[in-house]
Short mmCIF file of C-alpha atoms in Angstrom, two decimals:
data_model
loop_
_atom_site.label_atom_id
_atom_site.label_comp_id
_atom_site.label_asym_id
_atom_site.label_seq_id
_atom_site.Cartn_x
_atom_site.Cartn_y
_atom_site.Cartn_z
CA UNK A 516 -17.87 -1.90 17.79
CA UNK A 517 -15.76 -3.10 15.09
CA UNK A 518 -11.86 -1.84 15.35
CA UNK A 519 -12.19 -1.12 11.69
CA UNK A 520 -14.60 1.21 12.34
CA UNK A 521 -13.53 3.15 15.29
CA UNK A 522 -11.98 6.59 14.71
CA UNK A 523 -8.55 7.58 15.28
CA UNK A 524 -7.08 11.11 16.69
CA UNK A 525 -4.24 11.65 15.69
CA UNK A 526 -3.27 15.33 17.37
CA UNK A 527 -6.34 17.26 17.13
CA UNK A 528 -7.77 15.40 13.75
CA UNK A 529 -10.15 12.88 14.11
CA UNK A 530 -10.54 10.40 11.82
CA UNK A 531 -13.75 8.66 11.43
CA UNK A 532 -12.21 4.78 10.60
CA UNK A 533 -9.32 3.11 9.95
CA UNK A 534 -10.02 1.93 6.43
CA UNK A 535 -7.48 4.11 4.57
CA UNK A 536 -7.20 4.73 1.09
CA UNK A 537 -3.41 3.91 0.00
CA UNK A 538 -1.56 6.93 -2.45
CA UNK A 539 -1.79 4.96 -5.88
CA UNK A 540 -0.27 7.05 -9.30
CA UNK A 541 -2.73 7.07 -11.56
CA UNK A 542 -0.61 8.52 -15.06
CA UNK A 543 -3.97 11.24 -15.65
CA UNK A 544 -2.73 14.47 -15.61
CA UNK A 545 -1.45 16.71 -17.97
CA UNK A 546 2.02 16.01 -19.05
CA UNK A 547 3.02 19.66 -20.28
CA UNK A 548 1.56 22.96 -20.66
CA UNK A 549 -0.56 25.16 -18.36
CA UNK A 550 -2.56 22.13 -16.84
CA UNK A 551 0.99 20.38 -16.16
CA UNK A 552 0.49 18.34 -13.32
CA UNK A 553 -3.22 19.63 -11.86
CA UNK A 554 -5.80 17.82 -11.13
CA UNK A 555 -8.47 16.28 -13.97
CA UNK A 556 -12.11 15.75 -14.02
CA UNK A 557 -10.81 11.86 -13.65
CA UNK A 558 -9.03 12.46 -10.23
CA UNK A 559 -11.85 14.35 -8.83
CA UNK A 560 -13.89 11.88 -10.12
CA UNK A 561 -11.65 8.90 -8.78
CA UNK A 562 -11.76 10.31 -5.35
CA UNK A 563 -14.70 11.48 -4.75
CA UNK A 564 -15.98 7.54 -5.27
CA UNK A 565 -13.42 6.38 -2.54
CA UNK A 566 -14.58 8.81 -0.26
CA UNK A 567 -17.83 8.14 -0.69
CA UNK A 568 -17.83 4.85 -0.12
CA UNK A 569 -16.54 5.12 3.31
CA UNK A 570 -12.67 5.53 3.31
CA UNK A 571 -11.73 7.45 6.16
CA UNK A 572 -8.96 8.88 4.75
CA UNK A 573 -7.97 9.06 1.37
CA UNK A 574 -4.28 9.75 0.20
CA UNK A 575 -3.74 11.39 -3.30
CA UNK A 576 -1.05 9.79 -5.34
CA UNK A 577 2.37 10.47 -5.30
CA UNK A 578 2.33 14.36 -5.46
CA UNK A 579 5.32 15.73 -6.68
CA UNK A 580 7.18 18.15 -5.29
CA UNK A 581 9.40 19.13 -8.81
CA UNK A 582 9.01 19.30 -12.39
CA UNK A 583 11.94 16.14 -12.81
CA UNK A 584 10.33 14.93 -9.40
CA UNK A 585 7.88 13.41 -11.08
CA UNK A 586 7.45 9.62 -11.68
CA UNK A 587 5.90 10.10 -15.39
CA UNK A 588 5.16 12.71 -16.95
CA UNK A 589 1.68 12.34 -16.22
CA UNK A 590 1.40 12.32 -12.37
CA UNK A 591 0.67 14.97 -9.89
CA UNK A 592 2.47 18.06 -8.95
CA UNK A 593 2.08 20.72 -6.26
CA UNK A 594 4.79 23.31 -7.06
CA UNK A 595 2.48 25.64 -9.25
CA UNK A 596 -0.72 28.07 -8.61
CA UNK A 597 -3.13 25.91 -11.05
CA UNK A 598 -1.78 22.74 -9.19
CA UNK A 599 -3.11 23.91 -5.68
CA UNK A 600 -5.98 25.54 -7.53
CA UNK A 601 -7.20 22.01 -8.69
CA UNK A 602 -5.83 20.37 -5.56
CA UNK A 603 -8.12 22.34 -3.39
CA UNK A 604 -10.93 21.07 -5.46
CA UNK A 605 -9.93 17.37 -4.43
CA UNK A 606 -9.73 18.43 -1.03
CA UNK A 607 -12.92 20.21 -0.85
CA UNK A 608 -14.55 16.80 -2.35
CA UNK A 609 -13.60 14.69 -0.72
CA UNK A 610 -14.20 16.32 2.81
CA UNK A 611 -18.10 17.19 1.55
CA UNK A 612 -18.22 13.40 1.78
CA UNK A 613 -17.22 13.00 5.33
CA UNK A 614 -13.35 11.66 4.59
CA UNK A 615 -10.20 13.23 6.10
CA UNK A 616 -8.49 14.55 2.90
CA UNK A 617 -4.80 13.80 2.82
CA UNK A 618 -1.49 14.09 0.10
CA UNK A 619 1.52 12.03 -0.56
CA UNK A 620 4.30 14.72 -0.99
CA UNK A 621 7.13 13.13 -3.21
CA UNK A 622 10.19 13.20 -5.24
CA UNK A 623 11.31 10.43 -7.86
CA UNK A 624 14.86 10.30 -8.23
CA UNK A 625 16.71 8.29 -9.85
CA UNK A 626 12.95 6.66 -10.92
CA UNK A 627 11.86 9.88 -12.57
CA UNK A 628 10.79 10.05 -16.11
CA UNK A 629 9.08 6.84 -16.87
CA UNK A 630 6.08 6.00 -19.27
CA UNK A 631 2.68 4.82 -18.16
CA UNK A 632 2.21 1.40 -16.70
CA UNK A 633 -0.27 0.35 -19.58
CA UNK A 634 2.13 1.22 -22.28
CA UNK A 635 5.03 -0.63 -20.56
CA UNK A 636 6.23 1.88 -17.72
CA UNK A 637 9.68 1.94 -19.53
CA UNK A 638 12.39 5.00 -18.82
CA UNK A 639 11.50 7.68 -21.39
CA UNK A 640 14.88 9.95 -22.42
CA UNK A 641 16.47 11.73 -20.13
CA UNK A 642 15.15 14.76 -19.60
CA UNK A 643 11.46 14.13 -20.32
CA UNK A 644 10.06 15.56 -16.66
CA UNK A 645 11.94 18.26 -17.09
CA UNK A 646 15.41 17.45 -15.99
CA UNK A 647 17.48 14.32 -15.85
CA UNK A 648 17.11 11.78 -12.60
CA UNK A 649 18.70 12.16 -9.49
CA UNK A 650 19.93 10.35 -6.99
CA UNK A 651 22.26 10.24 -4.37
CA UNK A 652 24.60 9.04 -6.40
CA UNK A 653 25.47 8.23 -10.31
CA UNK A 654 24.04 4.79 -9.59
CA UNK A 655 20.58 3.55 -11.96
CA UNK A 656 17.93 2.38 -10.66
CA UNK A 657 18.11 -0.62 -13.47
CA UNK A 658 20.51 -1.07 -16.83
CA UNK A 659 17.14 0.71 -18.55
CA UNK A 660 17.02 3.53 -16.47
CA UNK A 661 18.95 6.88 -17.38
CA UNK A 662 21.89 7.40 -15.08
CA UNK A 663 20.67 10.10 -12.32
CA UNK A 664 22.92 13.09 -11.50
CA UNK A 665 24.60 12.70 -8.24
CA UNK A 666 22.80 15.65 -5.94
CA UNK A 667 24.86 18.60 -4.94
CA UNK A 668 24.96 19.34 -1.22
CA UNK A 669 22.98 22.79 -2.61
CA UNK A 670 20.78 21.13 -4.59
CA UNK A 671 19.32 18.78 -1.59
CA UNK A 672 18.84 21.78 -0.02
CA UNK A 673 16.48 23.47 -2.74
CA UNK A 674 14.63 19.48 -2.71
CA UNK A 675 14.44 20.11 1.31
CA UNK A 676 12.89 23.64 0.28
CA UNK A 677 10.92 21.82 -2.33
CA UNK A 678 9.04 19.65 -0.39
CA UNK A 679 8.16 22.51 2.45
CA UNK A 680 6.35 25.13 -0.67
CA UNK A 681 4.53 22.04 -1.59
CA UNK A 682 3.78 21.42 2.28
CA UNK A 683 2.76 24.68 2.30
CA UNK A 684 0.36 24.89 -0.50
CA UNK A 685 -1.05 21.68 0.64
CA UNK A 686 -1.89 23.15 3.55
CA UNK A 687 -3.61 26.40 1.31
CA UNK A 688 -5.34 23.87 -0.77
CA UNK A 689 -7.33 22.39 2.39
CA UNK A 690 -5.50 19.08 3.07
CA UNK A 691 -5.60 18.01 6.67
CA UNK A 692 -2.73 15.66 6.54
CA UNK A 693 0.66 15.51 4.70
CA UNK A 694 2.58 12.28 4.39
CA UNK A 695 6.02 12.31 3.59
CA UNK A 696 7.05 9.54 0.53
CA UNK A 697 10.24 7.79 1.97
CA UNK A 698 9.28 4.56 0.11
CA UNK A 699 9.44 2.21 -3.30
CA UNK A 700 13.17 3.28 -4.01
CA UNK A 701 12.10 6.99 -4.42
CA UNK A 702 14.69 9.90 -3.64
CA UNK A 703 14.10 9.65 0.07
CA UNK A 704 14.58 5.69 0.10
CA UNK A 705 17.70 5.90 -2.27
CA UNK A 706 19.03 8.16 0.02
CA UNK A 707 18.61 5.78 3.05
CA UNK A 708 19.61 2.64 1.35
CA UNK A 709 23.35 1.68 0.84
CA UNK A 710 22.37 -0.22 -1.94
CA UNK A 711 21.73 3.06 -3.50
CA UNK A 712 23.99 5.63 -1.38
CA UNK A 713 27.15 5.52 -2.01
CA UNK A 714 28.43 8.67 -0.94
CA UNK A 715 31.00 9.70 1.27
CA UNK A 716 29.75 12.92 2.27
CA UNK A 717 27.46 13.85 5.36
CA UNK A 718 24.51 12.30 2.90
CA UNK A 719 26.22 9.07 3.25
CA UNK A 720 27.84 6.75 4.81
CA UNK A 721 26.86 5.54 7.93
CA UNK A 722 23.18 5.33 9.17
CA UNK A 723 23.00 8.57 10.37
CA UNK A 724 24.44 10.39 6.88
CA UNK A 725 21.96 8.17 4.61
CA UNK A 726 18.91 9.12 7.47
CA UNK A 727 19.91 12.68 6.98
CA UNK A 728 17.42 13.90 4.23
CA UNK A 729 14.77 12.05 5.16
CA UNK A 730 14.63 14.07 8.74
CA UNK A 731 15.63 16.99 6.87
CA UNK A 732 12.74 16.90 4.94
CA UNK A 733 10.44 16.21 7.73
CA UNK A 734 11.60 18.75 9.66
CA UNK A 735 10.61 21.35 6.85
CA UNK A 736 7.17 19.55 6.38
CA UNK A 737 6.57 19.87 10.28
CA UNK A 738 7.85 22.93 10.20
CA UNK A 739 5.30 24.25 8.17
CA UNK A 740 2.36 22.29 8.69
CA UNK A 741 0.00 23.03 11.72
CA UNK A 742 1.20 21.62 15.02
CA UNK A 743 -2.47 20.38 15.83
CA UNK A 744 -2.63 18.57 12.54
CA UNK A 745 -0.68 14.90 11.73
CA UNK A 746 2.08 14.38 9.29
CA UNK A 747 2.81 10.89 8.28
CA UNK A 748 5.89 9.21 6.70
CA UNK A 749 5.67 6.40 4.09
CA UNK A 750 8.77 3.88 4.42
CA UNK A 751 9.74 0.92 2.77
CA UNK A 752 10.92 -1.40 5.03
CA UNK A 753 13.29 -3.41 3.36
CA UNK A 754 15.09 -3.66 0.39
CA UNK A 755 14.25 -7.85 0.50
CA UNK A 756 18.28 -8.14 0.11
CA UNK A 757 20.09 -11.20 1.55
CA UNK A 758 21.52 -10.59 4.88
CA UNK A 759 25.17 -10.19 3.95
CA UNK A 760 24.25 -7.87 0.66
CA UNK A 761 24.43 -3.99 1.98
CA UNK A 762 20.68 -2.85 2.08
CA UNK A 763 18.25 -1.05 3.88
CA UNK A 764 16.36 -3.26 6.80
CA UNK A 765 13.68 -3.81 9.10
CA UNK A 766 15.99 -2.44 11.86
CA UNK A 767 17.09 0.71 10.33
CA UNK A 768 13.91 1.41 10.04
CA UNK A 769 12.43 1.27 13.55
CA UNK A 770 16.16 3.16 13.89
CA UNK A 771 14.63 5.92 11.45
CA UNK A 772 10.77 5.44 13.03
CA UNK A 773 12.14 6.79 16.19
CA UNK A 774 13.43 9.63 15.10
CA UNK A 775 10.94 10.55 12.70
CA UNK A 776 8.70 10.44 15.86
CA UNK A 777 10.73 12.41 17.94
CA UNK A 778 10.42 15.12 14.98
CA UNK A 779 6.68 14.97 15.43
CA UNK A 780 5.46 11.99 12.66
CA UNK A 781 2.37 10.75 13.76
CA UNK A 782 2.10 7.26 11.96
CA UNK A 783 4.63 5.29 9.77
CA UNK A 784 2.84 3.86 6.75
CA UNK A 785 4.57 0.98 6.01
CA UNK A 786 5.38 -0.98 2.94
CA UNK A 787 8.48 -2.58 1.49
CA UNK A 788 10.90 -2.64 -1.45
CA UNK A 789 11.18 -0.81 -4.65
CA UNK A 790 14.84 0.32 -4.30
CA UNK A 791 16.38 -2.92 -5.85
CA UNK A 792 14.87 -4.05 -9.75
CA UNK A 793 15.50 -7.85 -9.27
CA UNK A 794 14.40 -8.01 -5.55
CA UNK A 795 12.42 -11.29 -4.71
CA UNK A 796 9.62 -10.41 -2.60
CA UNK A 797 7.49 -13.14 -1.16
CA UNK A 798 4.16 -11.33 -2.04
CA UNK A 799 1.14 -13.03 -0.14
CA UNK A 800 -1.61 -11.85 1.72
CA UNK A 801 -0.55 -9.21 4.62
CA UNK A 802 2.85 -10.26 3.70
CA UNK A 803 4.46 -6.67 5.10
CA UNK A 804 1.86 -6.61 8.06
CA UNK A 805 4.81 -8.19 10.23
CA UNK A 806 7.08 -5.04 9.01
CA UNK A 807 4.23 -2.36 10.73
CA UNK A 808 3.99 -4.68 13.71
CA UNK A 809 7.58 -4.36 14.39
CA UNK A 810 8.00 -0.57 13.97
CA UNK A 811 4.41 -0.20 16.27
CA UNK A 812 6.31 -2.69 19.57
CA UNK A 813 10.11 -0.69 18.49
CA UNK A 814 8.98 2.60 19.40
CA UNK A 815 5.15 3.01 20.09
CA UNK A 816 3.96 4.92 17.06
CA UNK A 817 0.59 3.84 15.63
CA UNK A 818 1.05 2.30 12.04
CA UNK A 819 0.03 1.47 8.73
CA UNK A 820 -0.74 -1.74 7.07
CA UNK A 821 -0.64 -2.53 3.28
CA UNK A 822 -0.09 -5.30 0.89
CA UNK A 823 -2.78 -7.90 -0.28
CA UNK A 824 -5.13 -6.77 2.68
CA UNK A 825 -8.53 -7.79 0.90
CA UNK A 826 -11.16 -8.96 3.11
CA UNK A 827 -13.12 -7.14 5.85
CA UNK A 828 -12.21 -10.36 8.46
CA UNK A 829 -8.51 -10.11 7.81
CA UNK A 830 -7.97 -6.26 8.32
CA UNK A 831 -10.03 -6.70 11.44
CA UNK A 832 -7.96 -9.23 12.58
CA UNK A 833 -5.07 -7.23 11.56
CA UNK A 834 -6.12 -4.31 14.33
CA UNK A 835 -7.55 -6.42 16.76
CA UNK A 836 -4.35 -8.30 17.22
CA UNK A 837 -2.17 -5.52 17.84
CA UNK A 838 -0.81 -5.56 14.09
CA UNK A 839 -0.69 -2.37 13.22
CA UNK A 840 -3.55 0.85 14.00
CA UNK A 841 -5.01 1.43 10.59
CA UNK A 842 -4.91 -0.39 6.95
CA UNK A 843 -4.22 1.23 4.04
CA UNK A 844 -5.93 -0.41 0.54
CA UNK A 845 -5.22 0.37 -2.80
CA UNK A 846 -6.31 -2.42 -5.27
CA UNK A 847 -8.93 -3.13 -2.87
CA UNK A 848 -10.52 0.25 -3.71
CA UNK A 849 -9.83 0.20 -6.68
CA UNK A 850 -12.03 -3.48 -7.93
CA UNK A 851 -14.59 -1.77 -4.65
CA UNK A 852 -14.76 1.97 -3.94
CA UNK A 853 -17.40 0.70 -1.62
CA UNK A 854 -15.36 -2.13 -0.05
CA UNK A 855 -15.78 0.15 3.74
CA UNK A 856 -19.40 0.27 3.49
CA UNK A 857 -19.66 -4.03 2.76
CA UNK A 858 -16.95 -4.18 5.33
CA UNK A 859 -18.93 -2.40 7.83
CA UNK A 860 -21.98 -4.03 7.06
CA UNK A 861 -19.89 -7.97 7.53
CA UNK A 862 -18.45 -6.77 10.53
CA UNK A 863 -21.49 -5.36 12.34
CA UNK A 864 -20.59 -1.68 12.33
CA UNK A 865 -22.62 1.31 11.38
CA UNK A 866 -22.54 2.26 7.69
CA UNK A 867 -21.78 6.05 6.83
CA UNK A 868 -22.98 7.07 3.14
CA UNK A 869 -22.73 10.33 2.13
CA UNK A 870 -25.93 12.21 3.11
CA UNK A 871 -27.83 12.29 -0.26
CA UNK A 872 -26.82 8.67 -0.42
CA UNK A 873 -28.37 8.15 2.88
CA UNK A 874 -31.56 10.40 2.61
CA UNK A 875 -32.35 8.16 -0.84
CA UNK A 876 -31.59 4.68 0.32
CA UNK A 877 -34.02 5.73 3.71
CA UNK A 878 -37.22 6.25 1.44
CA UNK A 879 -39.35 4.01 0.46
#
């Protein structure tokens, strides 16, 4: 059998490959109003073609956890009734066609409040998800962006809260794993960071202060979520800083990996930067493979790959040589919602199609 194709248990969940569908925003829902932040006929529609084509999981985008939480005005959110009425509906699709449903709870900072990607993904005015940006301290993300508030000790509290009601109607809305965003420069990534920390209270500081939210909040997500079913924690895992320019790095992170596992994360999805504007990343294909392989031999947890993974050979390769446990595509999926089903056909493994799929293509 192809490695691609074998399933995974992760606690009591089994997961029927390891072709993964990566969270990616897509800037559809409702900005304002009633329908702020639920579900559209275009996610459920988006979705349901992913898992059809034989993702075995598939993520939802960036889920937010707070009105000024949000990325745009436009994504996700999971802090209202008509949120986790629509969410359910996702869920409930894309299960009927034989994926693992999953959601990517998250919080913005100091990112919050930008426009969509297609009309220039600029900083709107302060104020336009609903409150300004915040951070972990008064530090930008870029000269554009607005300057975030510095976080009360209180108010991280009430984001720690935050992220737990959205774990919990997660849970209500039928999702059968929660991953926690820690990545692309994001509240939890500013936090850990000194690039982007620079307080001197027991949020800062040292490794263990700028760690401190992050296990906070996955402590409230595991604390709420069903002990037989996996939680998951996105990381970038480095800021692509030069060695002598404060930063967070590859070995902070399998630092932070081995904690989050002892506070019951199942897998680190892994990815890199987003917390510095002018980083130079060396983008090339399974450029940030060597990042998941490092975290998988520093403390034993299965991981994630992502990053320019785009042909069935090289993801195979990827898990057959120890790399990393599962990949994770987004663009991939995106130009192929079927990309799976030609994958499993390359690499010798059985196809699954969803059954009416199956029943049609069988007649002749």
């Amino acid at each position: 059998m192809s490695a691609l194709f074998e399933p995974l248990v992760l606690r009591e969940l089994t997961i029927p490959n390891r072709v993964w569908m990566a969270a990616m925003c897509m800037y559809s829902a409702a900005p304002d109003g009633p329908e702020v932040g639920a579900a559209t006929d275009f996610h459920l529609a988006h979705y349901a073609a992913r898992a059809a084509g034989g993702a075995g999981l598939v993520i939802t985008e960036a889920t937010a956890v707070r009105p000024e939480g949000r990325i745009s005005p436009w994504d996700l959110g999971l802090w209202t009734d008509r949120q986790q009425e629509q969410a359910a509906r996702v869920a409930a699709l894309i299960t009927s066609l034989g994926a693992v449903p999953a959601v990517q709870l998250a919080h913005a900072g100091r990112k919050a409040g930008t426009d969509r990607p297609w009309l220039g993904g600029k900083p709107l005015p302060a104020g336009s998800v609903g409150g300004r940006p915040v951070g972990p301290s008064a530090v930008g993300f870029s000269d554009e962006h607005v300057q975030p508030h510095e976080l009360t000790v209180e108010e991280i509290r009430e984001v720690v809260e935050a992220f737990a009601a959205s774990a919990r109607r997660a849970l209500a809305a039928g999702f059968k794993t929660v991953e926690v965003h820690g990545a692309h420069g994001y509240l939890i990534h500013s936090f850990l960071s000194p690039h982007s920390n620079h307080r001197t209270d027991g949020y800062g500081g040292d490794f263990a202060g700028r760690a401190r939210l992050a296990l906070e909040v996955t402590d409230a997500v595991r604390a709420v979520w069903p002990a037989e079913l996996p939680v998951l924690f996105r990381v970038s895992a480095t800021d692509w800083l030069e060695p002598e320019v404060p930063g967070w790095t590859s070995e902070e992170t399998v630092r932070l990996a081995k904690e989050l596992q002892a506070r019951g994360v199942d897998l680190i999805d892994v990815s890199t930067g987003g917390n510095v504007a002018d980083a130079r990343i060396p983008a090339a294909p399974g450029f940030q493979v060597p990042f998941a392989t490092e975290i998988r031999n520093g403390t034993g947890l299965p991981t994630g790959a992502v990053g320019l993974i785009t042909e069935p050979a090289q993801a195979e390769r990827i898990l057959t040589e120890g790399a990393a446990d599962v990949v994770l595509l987004g663009r991939a999926l995106l130009a192929d919602p079927y990309w799976p089903q030609r994958a499993a056909r390359e690499l010798g493994a059985e196809t699954r199609y969803p059954v009416q799929h199956a029943y049609t293509m069988r007649r002749r």
